[in-house]
Every structure is written in C-alpha cells, then in structure tokens.
Short mmCIF file of C-alpha atoms and ligand atoms in Angstrom, two decimals:
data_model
loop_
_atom_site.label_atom_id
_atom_site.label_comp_id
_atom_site.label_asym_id
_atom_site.label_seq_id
_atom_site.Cartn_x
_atom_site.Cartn_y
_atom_site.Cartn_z
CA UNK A 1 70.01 86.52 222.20
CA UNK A 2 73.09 85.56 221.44
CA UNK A 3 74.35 82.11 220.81
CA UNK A 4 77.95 82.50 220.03
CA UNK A 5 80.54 83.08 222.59
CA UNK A 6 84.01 83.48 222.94
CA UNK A 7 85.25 80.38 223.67
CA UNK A 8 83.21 78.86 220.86
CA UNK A 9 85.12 77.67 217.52
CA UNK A 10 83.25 78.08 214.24
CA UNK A 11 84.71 75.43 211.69
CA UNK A 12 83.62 76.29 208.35
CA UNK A 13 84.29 73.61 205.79
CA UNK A 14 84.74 75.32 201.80
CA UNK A 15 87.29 77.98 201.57
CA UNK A 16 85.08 79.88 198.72
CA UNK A 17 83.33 82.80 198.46
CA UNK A 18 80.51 81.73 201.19
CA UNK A 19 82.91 80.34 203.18
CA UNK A 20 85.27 83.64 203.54
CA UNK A 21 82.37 86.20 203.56
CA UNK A 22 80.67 84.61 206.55
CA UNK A 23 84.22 84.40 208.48
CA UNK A 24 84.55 88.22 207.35
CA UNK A 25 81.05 88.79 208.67
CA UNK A 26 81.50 87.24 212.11
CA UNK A 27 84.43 89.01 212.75
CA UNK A 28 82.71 92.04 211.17
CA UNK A 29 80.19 91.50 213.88
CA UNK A 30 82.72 91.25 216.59
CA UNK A 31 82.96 87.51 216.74
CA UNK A 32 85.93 86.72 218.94
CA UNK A 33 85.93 82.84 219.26
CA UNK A 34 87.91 81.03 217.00
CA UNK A 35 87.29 80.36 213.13
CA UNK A 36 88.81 77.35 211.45
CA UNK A 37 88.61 77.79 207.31
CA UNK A 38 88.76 74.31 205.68
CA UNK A 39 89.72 74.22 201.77
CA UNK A 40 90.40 71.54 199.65
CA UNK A 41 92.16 73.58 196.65
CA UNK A 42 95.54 73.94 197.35
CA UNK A 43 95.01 78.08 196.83
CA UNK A 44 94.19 81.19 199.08
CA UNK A 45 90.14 81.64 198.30
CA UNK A 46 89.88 83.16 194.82
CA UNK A 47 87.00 84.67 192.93
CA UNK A 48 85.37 82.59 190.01
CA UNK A 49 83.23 84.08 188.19
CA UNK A 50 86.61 85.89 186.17
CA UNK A 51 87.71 81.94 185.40
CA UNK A 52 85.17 81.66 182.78
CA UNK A 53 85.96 85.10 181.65
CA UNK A 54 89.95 86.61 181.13
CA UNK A 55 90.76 83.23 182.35
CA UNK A 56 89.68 81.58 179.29
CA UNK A 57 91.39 83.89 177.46
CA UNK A 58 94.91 83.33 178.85
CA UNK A 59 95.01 86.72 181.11
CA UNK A 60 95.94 84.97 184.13
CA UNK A 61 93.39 87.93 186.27
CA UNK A 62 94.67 88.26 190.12
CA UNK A 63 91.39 86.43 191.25
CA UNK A 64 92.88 86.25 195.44
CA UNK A 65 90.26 87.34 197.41
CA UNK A 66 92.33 88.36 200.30
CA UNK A 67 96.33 88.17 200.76
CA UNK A 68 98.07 85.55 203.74
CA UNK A 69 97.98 88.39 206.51
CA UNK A 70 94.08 89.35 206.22
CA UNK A 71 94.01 85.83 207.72
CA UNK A 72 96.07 86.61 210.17
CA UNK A 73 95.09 89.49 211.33
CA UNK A 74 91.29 88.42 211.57
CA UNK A 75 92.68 85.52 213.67
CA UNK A 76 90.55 83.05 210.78
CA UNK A 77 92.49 80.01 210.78
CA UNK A 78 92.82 79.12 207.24
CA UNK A 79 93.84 75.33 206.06
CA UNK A 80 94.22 74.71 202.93
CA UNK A 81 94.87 71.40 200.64
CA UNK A 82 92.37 70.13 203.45
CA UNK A 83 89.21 68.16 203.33
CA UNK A 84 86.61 67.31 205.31
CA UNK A 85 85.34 64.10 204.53
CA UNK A 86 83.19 63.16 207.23
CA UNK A 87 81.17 64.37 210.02
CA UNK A 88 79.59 63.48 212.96
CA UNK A 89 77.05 65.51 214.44
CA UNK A 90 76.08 64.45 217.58
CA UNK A 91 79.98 64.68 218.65
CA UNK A 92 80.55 67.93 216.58
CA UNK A 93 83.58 66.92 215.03
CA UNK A 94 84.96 66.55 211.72
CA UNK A 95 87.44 64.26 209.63
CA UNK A 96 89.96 65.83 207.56
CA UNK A 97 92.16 64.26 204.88
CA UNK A 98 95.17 64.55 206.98
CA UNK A 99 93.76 62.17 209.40
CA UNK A 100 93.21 64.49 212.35
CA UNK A 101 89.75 65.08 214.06
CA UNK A 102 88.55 68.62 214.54
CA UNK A 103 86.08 69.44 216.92
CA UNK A 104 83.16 72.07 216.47
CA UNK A 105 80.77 74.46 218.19
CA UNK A 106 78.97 75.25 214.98
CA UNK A 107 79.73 73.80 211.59
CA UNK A 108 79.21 76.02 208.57
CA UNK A 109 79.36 73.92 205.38
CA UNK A 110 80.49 76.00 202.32
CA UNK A 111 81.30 73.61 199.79
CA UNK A 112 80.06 75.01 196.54
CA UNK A 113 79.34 72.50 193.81
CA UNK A 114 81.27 69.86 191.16
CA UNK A 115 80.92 70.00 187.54
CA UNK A 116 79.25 67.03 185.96
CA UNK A 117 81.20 65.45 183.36
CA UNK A 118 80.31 63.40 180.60
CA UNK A 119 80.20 59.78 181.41
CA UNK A 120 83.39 57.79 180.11
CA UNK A 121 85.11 61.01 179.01
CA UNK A 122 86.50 62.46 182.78
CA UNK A 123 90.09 61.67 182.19
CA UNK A 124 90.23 61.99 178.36
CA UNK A 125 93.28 64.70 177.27
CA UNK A 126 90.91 67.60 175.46
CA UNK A 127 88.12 67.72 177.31
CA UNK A 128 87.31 69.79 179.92
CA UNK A 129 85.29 71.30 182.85
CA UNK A 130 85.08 74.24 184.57
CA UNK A 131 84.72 75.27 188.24
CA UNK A 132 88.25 76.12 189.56
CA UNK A 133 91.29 77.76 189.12
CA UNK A 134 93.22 74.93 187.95
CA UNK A 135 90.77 73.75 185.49
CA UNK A 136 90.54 77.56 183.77
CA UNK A 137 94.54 77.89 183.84
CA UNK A 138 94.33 74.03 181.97
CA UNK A 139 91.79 75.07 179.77
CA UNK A 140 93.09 78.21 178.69
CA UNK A 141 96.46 75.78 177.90
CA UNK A 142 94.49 73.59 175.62
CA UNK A 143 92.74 76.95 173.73
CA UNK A 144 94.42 76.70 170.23
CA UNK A 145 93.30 79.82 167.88
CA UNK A 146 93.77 76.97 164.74
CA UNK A 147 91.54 74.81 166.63
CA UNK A 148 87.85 73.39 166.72
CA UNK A 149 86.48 73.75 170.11
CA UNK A 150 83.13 71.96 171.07
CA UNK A 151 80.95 73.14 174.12
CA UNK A 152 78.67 71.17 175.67
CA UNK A 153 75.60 72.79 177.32
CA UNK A 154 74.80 76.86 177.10
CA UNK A 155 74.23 77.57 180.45
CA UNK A 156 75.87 80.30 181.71
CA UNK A 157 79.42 78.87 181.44
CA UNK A 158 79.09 77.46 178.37
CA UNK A 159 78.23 80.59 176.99
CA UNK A 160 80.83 82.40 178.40
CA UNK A 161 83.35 79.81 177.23
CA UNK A 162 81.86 80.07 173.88
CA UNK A 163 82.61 83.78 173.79
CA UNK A 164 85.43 83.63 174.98
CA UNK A 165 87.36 80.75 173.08
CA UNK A 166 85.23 82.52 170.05
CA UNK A 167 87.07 85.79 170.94
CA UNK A 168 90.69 84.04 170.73
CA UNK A 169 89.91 82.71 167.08
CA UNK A 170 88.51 79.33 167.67
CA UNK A 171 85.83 77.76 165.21
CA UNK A 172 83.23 77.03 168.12
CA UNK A 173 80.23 74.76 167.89
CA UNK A 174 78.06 75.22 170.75
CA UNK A 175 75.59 72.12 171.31
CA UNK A 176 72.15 72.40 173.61
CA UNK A 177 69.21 70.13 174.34
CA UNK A 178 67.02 73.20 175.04
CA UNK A 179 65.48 75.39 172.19
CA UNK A 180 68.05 78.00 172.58
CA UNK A 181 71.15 78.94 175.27
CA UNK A 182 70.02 79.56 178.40
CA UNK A 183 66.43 78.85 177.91
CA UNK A 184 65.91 76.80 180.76
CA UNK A 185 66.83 79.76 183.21
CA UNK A 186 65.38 82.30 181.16
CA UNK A 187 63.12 81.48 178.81
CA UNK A 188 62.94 80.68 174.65
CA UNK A 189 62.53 84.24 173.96
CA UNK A 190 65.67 85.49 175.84
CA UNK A 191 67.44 82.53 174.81
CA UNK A 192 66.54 83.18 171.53
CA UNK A 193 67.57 86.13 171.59
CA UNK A 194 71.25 85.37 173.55
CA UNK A 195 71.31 82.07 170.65
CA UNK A 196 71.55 84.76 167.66
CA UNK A 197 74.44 87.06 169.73
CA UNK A 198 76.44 83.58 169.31
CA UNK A 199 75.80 83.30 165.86
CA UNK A 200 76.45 86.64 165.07
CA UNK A 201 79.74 86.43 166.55
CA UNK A 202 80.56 83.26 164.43
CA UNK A 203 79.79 80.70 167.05
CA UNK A 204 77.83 77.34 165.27
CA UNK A 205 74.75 77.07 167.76
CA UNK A 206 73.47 74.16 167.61
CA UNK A 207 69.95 73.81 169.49
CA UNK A 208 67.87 70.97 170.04
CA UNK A 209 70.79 68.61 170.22
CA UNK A 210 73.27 66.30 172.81
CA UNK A 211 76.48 64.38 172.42
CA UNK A 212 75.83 60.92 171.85
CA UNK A 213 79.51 59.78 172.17
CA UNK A 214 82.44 61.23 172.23
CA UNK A 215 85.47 59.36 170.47
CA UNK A 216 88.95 59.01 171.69
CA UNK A 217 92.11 57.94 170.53
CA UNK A 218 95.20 57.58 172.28
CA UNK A 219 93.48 58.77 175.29
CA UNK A 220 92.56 61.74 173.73
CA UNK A 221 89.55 63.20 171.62
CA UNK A 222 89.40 63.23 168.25
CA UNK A 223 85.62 63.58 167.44
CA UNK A 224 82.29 63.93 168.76
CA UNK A 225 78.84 62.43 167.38
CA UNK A 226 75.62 64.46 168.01
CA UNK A 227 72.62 63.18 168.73
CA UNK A 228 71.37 63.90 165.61
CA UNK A 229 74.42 61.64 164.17
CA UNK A 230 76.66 64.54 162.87
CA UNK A 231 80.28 63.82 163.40
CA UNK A 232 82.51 66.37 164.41
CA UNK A 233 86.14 66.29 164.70
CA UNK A 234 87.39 68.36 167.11
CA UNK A 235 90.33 69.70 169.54
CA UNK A 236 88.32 70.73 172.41
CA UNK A 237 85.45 69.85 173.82
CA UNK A 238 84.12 71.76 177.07
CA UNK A 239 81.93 69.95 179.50
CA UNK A 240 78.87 73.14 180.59
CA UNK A 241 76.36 70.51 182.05
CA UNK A 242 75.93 72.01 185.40
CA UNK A 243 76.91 71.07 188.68
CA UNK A 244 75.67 69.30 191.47
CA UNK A 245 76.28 70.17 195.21
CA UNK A 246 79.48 68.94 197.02
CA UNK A 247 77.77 66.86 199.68
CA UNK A 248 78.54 63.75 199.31
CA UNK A 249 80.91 64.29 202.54
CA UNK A 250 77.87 64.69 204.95
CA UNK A 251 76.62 61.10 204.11
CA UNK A 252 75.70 59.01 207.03
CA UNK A 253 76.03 62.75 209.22
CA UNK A 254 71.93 63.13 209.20
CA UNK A 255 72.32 66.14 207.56
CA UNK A 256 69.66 66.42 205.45
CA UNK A 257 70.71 66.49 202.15
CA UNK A 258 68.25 67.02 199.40
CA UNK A 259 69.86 68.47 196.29
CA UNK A 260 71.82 70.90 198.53
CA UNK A 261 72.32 70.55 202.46
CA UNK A 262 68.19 71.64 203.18
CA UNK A 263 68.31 74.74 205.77
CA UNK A 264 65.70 77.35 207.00
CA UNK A 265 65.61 80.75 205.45
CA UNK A 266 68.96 81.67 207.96
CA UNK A 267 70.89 78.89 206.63
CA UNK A 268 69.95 76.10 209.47
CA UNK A 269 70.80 72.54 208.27
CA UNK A 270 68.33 69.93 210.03
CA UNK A 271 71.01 69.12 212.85
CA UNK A 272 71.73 71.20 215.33
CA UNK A 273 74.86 73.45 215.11
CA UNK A 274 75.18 72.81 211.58
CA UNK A 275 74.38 75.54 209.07
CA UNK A 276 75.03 75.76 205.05
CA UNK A 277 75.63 78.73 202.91
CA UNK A 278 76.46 79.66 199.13
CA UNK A 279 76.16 77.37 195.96
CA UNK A 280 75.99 73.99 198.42
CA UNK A 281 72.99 75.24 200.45
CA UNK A 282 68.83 75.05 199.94
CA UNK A 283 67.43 77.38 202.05
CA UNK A 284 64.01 77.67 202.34
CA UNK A 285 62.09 80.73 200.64
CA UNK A 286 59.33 82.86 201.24
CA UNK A 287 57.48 79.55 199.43
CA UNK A 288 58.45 77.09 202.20
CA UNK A 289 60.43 74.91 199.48
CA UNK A 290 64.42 75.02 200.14
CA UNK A 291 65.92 76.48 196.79
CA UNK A 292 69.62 76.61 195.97
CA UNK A 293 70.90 79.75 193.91
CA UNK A 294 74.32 79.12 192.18
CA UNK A 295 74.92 82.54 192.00
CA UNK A 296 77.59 85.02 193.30
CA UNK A 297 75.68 88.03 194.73
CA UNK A 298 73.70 85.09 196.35
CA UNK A 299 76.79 83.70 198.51
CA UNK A 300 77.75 86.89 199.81
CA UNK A 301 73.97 87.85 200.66
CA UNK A 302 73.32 84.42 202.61
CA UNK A 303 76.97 84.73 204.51
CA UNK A 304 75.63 88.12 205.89
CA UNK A 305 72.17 86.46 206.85
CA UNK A 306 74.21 83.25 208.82
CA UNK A 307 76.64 85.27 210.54
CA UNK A 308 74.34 87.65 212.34
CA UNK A 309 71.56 84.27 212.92
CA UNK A 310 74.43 82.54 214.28
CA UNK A 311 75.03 85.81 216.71
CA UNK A 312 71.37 85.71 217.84
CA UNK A 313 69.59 87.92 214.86
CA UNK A 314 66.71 86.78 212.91
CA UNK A 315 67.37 88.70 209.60
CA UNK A 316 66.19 86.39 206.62
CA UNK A 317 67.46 87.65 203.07
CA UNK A 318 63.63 88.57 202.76
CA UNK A 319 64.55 92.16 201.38
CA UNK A 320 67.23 91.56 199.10
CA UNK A 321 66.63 91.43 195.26
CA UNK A 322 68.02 88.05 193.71
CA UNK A 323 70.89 89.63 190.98
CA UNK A 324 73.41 87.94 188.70
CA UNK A 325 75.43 88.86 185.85
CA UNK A 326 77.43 86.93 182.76
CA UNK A 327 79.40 88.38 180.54
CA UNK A 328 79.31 87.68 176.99
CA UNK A 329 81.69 89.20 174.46
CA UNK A 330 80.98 93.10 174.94
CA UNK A 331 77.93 92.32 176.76
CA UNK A 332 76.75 92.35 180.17
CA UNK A 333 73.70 90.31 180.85
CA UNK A 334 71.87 90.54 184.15
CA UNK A 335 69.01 89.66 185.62
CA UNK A 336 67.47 91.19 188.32
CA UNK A 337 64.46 89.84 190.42
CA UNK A 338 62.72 86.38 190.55
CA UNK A 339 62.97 85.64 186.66
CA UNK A 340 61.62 81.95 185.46
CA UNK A 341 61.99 80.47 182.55
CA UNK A 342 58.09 80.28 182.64
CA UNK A 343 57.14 83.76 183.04
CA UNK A 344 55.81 85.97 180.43
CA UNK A 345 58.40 87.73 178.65
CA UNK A 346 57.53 91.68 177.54
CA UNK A 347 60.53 93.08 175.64
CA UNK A 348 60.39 96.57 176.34
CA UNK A 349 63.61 98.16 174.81
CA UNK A 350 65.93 96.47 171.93
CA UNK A 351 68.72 98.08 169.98
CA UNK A 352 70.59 95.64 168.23
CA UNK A 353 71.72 92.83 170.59
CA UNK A 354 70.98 94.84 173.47
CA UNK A 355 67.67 94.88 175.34
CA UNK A 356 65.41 94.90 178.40
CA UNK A 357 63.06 92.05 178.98
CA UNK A 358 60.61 92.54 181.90
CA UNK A 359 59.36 88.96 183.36
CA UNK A 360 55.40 88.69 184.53
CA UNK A 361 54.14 86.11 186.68
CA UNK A 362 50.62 86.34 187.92
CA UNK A 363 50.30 89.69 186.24
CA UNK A 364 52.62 91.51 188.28
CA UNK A 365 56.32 92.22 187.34
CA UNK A 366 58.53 89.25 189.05
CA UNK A 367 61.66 90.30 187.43
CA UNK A 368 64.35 91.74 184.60
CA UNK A 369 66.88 90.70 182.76
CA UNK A 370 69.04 93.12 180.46
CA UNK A 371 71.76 92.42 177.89
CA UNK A 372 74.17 96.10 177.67
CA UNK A 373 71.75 98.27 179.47
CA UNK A 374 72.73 98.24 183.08
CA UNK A 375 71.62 101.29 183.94
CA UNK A 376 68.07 100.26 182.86
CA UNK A 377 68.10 97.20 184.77
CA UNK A 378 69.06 98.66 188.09
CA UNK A 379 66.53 101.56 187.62
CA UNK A 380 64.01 98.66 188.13
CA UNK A 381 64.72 97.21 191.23
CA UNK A 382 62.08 99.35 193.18
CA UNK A 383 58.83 98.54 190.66
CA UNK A 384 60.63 94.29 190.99
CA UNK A 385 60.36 95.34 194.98
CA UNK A 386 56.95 96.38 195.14
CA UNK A 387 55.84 93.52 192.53
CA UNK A 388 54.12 96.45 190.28
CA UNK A 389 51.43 95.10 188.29
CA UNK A 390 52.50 94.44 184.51
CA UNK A 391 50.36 97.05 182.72
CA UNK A 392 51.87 100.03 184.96
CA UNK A 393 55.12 98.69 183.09
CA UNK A 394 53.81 98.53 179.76
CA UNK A 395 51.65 101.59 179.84
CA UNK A 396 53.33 103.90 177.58
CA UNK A 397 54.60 107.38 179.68
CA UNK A 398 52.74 110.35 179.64
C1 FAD B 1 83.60 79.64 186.15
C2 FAD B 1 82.53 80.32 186.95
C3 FAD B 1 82.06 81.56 186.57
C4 FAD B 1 81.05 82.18 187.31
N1 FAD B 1 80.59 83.40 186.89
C5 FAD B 1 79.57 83.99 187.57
C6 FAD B 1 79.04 85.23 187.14
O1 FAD B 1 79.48 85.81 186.13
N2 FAD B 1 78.03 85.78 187.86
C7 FAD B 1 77.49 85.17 188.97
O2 FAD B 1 76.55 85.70 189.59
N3 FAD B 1 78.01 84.00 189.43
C8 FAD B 1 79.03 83.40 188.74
N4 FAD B 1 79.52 82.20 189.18
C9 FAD B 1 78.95 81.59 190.40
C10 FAD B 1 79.71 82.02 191.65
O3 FAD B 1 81.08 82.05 191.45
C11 FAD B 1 79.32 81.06 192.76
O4 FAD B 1 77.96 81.31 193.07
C12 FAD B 1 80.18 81.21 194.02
O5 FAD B 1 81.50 80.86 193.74
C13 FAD B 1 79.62 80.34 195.12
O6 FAD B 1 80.48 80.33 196.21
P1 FAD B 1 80.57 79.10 197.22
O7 FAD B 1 81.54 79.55 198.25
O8 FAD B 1 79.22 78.67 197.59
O9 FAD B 1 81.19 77.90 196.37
P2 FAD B 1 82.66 77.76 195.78
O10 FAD B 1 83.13 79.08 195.29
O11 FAD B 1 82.59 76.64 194.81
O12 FAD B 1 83.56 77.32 197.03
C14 FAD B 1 83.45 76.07 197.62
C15 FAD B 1 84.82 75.59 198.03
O13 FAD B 1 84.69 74.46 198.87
C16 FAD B 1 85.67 73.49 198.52
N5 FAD B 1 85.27 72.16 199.00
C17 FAD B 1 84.34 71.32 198.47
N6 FAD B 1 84.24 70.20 199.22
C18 FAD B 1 85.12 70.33 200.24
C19 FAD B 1 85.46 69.50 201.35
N7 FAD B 1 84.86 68.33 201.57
N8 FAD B 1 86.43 69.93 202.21
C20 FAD B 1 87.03 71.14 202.02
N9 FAD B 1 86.73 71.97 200.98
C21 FAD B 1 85.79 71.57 200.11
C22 FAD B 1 85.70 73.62 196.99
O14 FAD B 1 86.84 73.03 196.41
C23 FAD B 1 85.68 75.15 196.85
O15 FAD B 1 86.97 75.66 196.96
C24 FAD B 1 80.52 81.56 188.45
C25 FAD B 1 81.01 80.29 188.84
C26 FAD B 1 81.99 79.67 188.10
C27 FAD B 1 82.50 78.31 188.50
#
C-alpha cells in the first residue's frame, strides 16, 4: 500500500543528517513528489561527528555532505537560513522565519538537538558549546596551546574535546558529577577505565564534581569554582552537558512531545502526517517505551525505516544492531549492541588502554563496547544478534 503519490510534497524541517538521508531515501525509492528541505544553519548539511574531532584541532575537515547540484538533480528543494517555527497540523502547514506559510502532505521533523549551557554563562567570551559548525570553527579560534581549558561534563563530547584540546598542548581539567567519564552510558568500570586514558594523556580528571559558578570579568571568564570549592582560573571552559531535543517549535501543534517528538517504531508522531527521525525523535522499541538515540549510525538507520513506511512498507529497525563510535586520541571506542550503564561488565581482552568489554543483562550478552580493537567488536555482532547466553562468551575455547 502505498501512501505517497506524486503530487504529494514532503516538507522535512532539519537540514541534518536525518533530514538528508530520508530525502535521499525517498528518492532512492523512487519518490517523485516534491521534497522541501528546511535548515536553519546558514550551511549545505554537513557531518558532525568530525566537529568534535579535526575540528577542534583547527583542520577545518570538508564535513559537506553533498555539493549544491546533488540537490538539484534529486529535485530536493533545499532552504537554508530557514526556520520553522510553528505548525499546524490539522491544516498541514508550516511557519517559516521568513514569514511565508508552507503547506504539507507529510511533515518529517528532523531537528536534532541544542546544547545545554550553563545558566548565566551563554553569552560569556570563553566559554563554549558544541553542536554545529560554527560553534567548532569558534572554538577551535579560542584553543590557545599556552592556555588552561576547562570541560564541563565527559560525555562523549567532552571527552573528545578533552583529547583533542589535550592533543594541541592545552593544560585540560576535565570536571564530572559521575564516578568516572562516560559512566552514565557505560558503566563505572568502562568509565573507569576511559577516566585513566585521560589521565594518562595529561588531562586533570576530575570525578565526582560540578561547577558551582563560573566567574566573569569584562564579559569574559576568568575562573571557575568547583563544587568542591577549588578555584580555577582558566581560558576556556567547554560546556559537554548534553542536549535536549529541538522541539520547542511544535508547541501548541499537538504533537506529542515527550523528551523527543514520541513516534511508533516507523517514526509516526501522534498526528497524522507528521513523522520524526534522528537525534529529535522517540520512537518506540521492541519495549513499548519511545527511546531517543543521539547517535549517528542511528539517524541514517531510522531515515531508511521512514522513507519506505511513508511509501507503504512496514519495516521497523527491528534487525539492526544499535552502533556508535568516539574517537579519543589514537583510540576508537565503540559500542556495539544494547549496552547500559547497568549491565554486568565482563572484560574479556585488555592490552594496555585497549580492550573488549562484553555487557550481560539477564544472563545473556546485550552488548560490546571496545576501545582500539575494532575488528573484535564487529566479530560480535552475530552472538549480540542471537542474545547468546553469557557463559558461552566466557567459556574459555577449546
Ligand atoms: C560534535 C558532535 C560529534 C559527534 N560525534 C559522533 C560520533 O563520533 N559518533 C556518533 O555515533 N555520533 C556522533 N554524533 C552524533 C551525530 O552527529 C548525531 O546523531 C546526528 O547528527 C543526528 O542527526 P540529526 O539530523 O538528527 O540532527 P542534527 O545533525 O542536529 O540536524 C538537525 C538540524 O536541524 C536544524 N534545526 C533545528 N530546529 C530547526 C527549525 N525549527 N527549523 C529548521 N531547522 C532546524 C538544526 O540546526 C540542525 O541543522 C556527534 C554529534 C556532535 C554534535
């Protein structure tokens, strides 16, 4: 059955990486109505995980997805410096920045997240976030070799940020609530082990602790105080608190918002002819509950899902393998699988920082995550599949 004809128009709203790959996929698919791709950056739709990376580092990386003719000759009508900041879904149509009303068959919102920032400090010269081109290209201005840089929060970014600014020469001080980096996504004893890479590399990890306030001066930081009532003076400070979900645009719409836009498990928002993919979207899981997943393998795999369920399919993403990567100084860290902060950790290979953990949740292998062993990571992704039971994993081979 399908539900998309030629005459339709397909307004997607977030010029990302969700928002391009499901345009790609419904032409892929041999969509031939029209598709209207809404950005509010004032760039072609770049790549980010590389902003975090090179970017730090001043390498400027070519991060363009596509060049100014792919949109062309797809026929995807791409607007950008545009934003859609309100909808109504009963009419189907949209209003943009410019003023202008667009009208809509189906509505794909793509919208990604914002960085949280530290109250009081948004506008403050020297401290930064990180979730687009322009703020990598200003942070990687600010990075001064001589300098003291401060991160806030080692999630993923913040760890990456760490290495990175580490890597240039900076004296980095890396603060975090949890017991170690990462250890809310996965776990003390990977955390641990990702906390120690830092220090090794010279980075001051500092677990266990916040930023009580952050002092300014001419409009400008000078110093930090921890919750623990250290002082710091510093450059730089780097704001790695997370994100939350750019929805505020869909208020009063009766889109269902709910920490993300909540959709079924083929990106369905609760109005009709609305849908929601990537970073901005909860779709529900094999669980029932809607989940987001901030991750890049993630956007792609949910724009291929949407597309064909807004041709007629029912594919869910039921058989794909949840994946991400970081990259931290020479290493790659992945994780493969369902892995939980609260699972059981087995570490099954180590050699130096390098090493496999395997994740167990209700005896049975739910996932893996690897730091410079990619090889032995992906070799899993069958025994994650099947959900082998742990003790096949730890059983030592014949
Ligand atoms: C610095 C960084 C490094 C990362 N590194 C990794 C990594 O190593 N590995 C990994 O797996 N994942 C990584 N990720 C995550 C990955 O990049 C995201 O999962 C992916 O970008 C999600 O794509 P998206 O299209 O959902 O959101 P986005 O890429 O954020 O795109 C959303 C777009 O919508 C625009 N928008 C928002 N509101 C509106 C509006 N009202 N009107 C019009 N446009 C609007 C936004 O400005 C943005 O351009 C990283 C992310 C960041 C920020």
């Amino acid at each position: 059955m399908t539900t998309l004809r030629s005459t339709h128009r397909v307004v997607i709203v977030g010029a990302g990486l969700a928002g391009l790959r499901t345009a790609e996929e419904l032409r892929r698919a041999d969509f031939d109505g029209e598709i209207v791709l809404i950005g509010d950056e004032p760039h072609l739709p770049y790549d980010r995980p590389p902003l975090s990376k090179a970017g730090v580092r001043g390498e400027n990386p070519d991060t363009t997805f596509q060049p100014l003719e792919f949109f062309a000759e797809q026929r995807i009508d791409l607007r950008v410096g545009l934003r859609a900041e309100r909808v109504d879904a009963v009419g189907r149509t949209l209003a943009l920045s410019d003023g202008s009303t667009l009208a809509f068959d189906e509505l794909v919102v793509a919208t990604g997240l914002r960085p949280r920032h530290l109250p009081g400090s948004e506008s403050l010269a020297g401290v930064h976030v990180l979730r687009s081109l322009d703020d990598s290209r200003a942070l990687a201005a600010a990075a001064n070799p001589a300098g003291r840089a401060l991160i806030v929060g080692a999630g993923f970014i913040g760890c990456e940020v760490a290495a990175n600014l580490r890597s240039l020469g900076m004296d980095v001080v890396l603060v975090e609530p949890q017991a170690a980096p990462l250890a809310a996504v996965l776990g003390p004893e990977v955390g641990g082990r990702i906390g120690r890479l830092h220090v090794d590399k010279g980075v001051d990890v500092r677990a266990g602790v916040g930023v009580r306030e952050v002092v300014q001066a001419d409009g400008r930081v000078r110093s930090v105080e921890l919750s623990d009532g250290t002082q710091l003076d510093v450059d730089l400070v780097v704001v790695g608190i997370g994100s939350a979900p750019a929805e505020a645009w869909l208020e009063g719409s009766g889109v269902r918002v709910d920490n993300g836009v909540v959709c079924d498990a083929q990106g369905r928002a609760s109005a009709p002819h609305v849908w929601a993919v990537g970073d901005v979207a909860a779709w529900t899981g094999a669980n029932g509950a809607p989940r987001r997943v901030e991750h890049w393998t993630n956007a792609g795999d949910q724009a291929r899902v949407l597309a064909a369920a807004l041709l007629g399919s029912d594919t869910t993403l039921s058989h794909q393998v949840p994946y991400f990567w970081s990259d931290q100084y020479e290493l790659k860290i992945q994780a493969l699988g369902d892995v939980d902060a609260a699972d059981t950790v087995h570490i099954t290979h180590e050699d130096g920082h390098k090493f496999l953990a395997c994740y167990e949740r209700d005896g049975r292998l739910s996932g893996v995550v690897g730091a410079g062993l990619p090889g032995r990571v992906m070799k899993m992704r069958a025994a994650i599949m099947a959900a082998v039971p742990m003790t096949e994993i730890l059983a030592p081979s014949a």
